[in-house]
mmCIF file of C-alpha atoms in Angstrom:
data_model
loop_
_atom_site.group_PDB
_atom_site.id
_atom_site.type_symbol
_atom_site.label_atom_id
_atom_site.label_comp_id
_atom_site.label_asym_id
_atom_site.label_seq_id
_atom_site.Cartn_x
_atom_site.Cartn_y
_atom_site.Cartn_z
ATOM 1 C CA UNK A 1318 60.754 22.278 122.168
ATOM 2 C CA UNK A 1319 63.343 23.305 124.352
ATOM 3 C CA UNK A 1320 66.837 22.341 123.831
ATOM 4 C CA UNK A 1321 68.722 20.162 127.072
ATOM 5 C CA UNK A 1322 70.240 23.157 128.071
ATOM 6 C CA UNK A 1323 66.792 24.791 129.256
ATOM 7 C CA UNK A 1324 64.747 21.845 130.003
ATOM 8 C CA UNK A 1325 64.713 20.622 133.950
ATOM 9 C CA UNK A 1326 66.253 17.630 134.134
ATOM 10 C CA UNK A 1327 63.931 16.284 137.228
ATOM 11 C CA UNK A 1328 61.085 18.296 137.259
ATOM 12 C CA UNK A 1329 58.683 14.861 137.553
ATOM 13 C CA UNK A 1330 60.929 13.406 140.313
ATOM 14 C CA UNK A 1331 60.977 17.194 141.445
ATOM 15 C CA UNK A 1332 56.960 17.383 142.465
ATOM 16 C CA UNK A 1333 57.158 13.385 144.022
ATOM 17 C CA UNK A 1334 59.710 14.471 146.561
ATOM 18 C CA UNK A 1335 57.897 18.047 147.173
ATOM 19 C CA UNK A 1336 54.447 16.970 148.373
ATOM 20 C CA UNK A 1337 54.391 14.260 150.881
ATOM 21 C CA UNK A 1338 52.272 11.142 150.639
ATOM 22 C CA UNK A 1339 49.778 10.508 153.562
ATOM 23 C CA UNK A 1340 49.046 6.569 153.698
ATOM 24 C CA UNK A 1341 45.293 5.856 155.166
ATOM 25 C CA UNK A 1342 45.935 3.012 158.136
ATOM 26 C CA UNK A 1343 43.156 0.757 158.692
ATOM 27 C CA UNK A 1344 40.790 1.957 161.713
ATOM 28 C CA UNK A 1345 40.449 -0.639 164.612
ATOM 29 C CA UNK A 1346 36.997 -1.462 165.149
ATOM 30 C CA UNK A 1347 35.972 -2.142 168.485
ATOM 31 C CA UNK A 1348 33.768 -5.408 169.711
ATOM 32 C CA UNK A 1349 31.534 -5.193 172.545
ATOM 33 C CA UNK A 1350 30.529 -8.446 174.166
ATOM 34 C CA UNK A 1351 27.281 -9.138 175.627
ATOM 35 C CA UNK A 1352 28.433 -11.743 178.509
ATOM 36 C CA UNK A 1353 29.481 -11.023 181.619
ATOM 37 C CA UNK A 1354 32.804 -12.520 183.107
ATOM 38 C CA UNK A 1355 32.322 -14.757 185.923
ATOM 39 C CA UNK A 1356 35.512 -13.161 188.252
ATOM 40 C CA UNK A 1357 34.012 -9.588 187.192
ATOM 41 C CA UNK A 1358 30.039 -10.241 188.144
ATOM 42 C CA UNK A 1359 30.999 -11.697 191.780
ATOM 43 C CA UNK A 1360 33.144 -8.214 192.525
ATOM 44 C CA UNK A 1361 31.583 -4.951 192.224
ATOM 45 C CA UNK A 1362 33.284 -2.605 190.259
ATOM 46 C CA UNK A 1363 34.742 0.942 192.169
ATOM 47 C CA UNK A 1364 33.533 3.023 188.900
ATOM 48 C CA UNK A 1365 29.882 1.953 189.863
ATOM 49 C CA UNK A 1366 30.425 3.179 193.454
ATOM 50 C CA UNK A 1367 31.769 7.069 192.551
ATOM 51 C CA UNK A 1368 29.283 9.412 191.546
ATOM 52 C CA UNK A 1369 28.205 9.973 188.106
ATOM 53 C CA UNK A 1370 29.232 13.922 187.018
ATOM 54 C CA UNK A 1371 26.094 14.612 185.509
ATOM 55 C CA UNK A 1372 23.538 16.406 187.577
ATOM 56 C CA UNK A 1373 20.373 14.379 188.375
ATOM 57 C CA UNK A 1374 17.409 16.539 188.374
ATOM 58 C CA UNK A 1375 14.112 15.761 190.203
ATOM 59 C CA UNK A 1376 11.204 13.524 188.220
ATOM 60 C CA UNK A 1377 8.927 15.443 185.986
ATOM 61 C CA UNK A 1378 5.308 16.304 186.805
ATOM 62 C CA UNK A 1379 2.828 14.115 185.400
ATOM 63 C CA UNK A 1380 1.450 16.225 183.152
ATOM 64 C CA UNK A 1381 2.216 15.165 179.095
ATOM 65 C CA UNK A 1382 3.763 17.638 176.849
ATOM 66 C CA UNK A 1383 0.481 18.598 175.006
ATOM 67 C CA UNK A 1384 -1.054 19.938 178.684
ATOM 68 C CA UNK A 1385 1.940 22.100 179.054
ATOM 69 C CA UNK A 1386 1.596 25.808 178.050
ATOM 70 C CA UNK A 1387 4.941 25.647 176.290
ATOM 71 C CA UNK A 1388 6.923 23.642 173.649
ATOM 72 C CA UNK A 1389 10.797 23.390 173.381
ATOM 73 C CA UNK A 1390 11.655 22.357 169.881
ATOM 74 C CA UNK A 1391 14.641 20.339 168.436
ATOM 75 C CA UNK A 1392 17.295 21.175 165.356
ATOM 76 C CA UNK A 1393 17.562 19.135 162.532
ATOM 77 C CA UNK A 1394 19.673 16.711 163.530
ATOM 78 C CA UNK A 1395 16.794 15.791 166.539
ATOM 79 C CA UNK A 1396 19.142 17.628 169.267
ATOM 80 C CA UNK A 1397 17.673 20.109 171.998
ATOM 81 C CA UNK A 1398 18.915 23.713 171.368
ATOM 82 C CA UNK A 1399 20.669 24.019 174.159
ATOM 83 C CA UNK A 1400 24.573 26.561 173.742
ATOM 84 C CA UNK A 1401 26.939 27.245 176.481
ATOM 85 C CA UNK A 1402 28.556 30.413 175.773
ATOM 86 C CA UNK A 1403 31.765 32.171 177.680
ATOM 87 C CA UNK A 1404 31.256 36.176 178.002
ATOM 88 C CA UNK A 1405 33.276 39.015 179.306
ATOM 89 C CA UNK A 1406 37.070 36.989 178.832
ATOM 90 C CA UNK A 1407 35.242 33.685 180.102
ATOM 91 C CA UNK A 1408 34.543 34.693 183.919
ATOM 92 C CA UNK A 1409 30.570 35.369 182.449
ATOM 93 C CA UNK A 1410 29.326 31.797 181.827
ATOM 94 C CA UNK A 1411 25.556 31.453 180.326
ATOM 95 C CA UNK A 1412 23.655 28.655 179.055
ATOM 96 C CA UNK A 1413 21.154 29.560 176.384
ATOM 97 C CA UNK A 1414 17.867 27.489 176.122
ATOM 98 C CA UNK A 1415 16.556 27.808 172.107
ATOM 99 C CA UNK A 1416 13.414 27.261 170.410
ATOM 100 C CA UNK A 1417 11.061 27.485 172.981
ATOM 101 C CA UNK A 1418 7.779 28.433 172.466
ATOM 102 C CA UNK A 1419 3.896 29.722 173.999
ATOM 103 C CA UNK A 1420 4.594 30.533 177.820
ATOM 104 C CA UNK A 1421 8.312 30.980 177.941
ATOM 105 C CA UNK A 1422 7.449 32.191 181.990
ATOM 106 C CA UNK A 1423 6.454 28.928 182.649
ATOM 107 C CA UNK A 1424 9.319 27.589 181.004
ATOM 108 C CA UNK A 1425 11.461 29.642 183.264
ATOM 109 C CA UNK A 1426 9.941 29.085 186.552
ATOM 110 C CA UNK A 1427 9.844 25.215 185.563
ATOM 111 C CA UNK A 1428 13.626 25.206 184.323
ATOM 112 C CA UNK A 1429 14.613 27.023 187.841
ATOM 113 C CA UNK A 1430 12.799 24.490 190.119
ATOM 114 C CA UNK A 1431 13.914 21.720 188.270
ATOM 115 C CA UNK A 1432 17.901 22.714 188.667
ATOM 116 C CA UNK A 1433 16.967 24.169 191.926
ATOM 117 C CA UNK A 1434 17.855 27.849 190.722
ATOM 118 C CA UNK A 1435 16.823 31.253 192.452
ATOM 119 C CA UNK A 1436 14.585 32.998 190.124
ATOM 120 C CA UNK A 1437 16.878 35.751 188.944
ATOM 121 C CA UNK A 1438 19.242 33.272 187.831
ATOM 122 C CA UNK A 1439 17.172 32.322 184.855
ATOM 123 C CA UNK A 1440 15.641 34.855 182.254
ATOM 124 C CA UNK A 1441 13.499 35.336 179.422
ATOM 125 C CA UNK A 1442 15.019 37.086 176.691
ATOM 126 C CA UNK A 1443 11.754 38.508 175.221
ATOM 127 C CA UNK A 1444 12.955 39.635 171.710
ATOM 128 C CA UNK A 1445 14.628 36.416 171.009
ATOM 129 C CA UNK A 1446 12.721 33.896 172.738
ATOM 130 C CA UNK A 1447 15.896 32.570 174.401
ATOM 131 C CA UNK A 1448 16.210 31.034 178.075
ATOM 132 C CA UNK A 1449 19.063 32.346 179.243
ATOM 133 C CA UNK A 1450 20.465 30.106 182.640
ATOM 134 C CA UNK A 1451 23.026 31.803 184.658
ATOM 135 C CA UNK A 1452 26.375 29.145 184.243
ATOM 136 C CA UNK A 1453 26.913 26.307 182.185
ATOM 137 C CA UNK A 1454 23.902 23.508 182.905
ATOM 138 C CA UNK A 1455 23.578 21.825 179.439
ATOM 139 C CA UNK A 1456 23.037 18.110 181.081
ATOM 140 C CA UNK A 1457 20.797 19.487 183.663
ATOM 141 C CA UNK A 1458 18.759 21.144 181.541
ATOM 142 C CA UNK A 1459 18.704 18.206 178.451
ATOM 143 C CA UNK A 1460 17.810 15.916 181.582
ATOM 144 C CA UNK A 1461 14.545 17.979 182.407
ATOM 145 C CA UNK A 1462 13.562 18.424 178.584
ATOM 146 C CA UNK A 1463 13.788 14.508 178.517
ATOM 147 C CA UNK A 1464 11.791 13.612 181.466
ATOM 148 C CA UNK A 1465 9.252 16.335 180.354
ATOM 149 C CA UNK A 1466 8.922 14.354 177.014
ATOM 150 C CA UNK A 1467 10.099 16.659 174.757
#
């Protein structure tokens, strides 16, 4: 063992003082209540009157998504694969439509009506299989895929 001469006298305290010490505070959890006030049902509210910032897109066609010639999948976690992506130092903006499948024209021409796009706006990326939407129009385009049942 080393004599007192070459031992560290605090090299315990030493490593206490050295790495801080994160405490955990308890998370607030939030209650949602089910009744309505009386004051706050007789007044309307001004966030009800301003328009939401999603985009509504017209009501689907009637036809079910087994009569469609085309299928748009979902990831593993159920979501639609739908990226926005920034190009050429973010003035290029693109929204890419995944896992689509059978007629991917139809697909197109359907996803341009729908957001009320000129045709060469929207594109088929043939060796991919992509959709590729000129600008960023994730909500507009997860709307459609909802009201088309997918």
């Amino acid at each position: 063992m080393f004599s007192r001469t070459l031992r560290p006298l605090r090299a315990a305290n030493a490593l206490r003082t050295a790495t801080p010490t994160y405490r955990m505070s308890p998370v607030a959890l939030r209650t949602l209540t089910t009744e309505a006030a009386s004051a706050s049902a007789s007044e309307p509210s001004t966030a009800q009157q301003t328009p939401s910032a999603i985009p509504q897109t017209p009501e689907a066609p009637a036809r079910s998504p087994s009569q469609l010639p085309y299928f748009v999948g979902r990831n593993r976690l159920n979501n639609f694969g739908i990226y926005e992506k920034r190009l050429r130092g973010g003035t290029m903006k693109k929204t890419l439509l995944k896992k689509g499948e059978g007629n991917l024209q139809a697909l197109r021409h359907d996803v341009a009506e729908a957001l009320s796009l000129p045709a060469k706006e929207v594109r088929v990326n043939n060796v991919t299989g992509h959709i590729e939407i000129k600008g960023h129009r994730r909500d507009g385009i997860a709307m459609f895929l909802k009201n088309m049942g997918f």
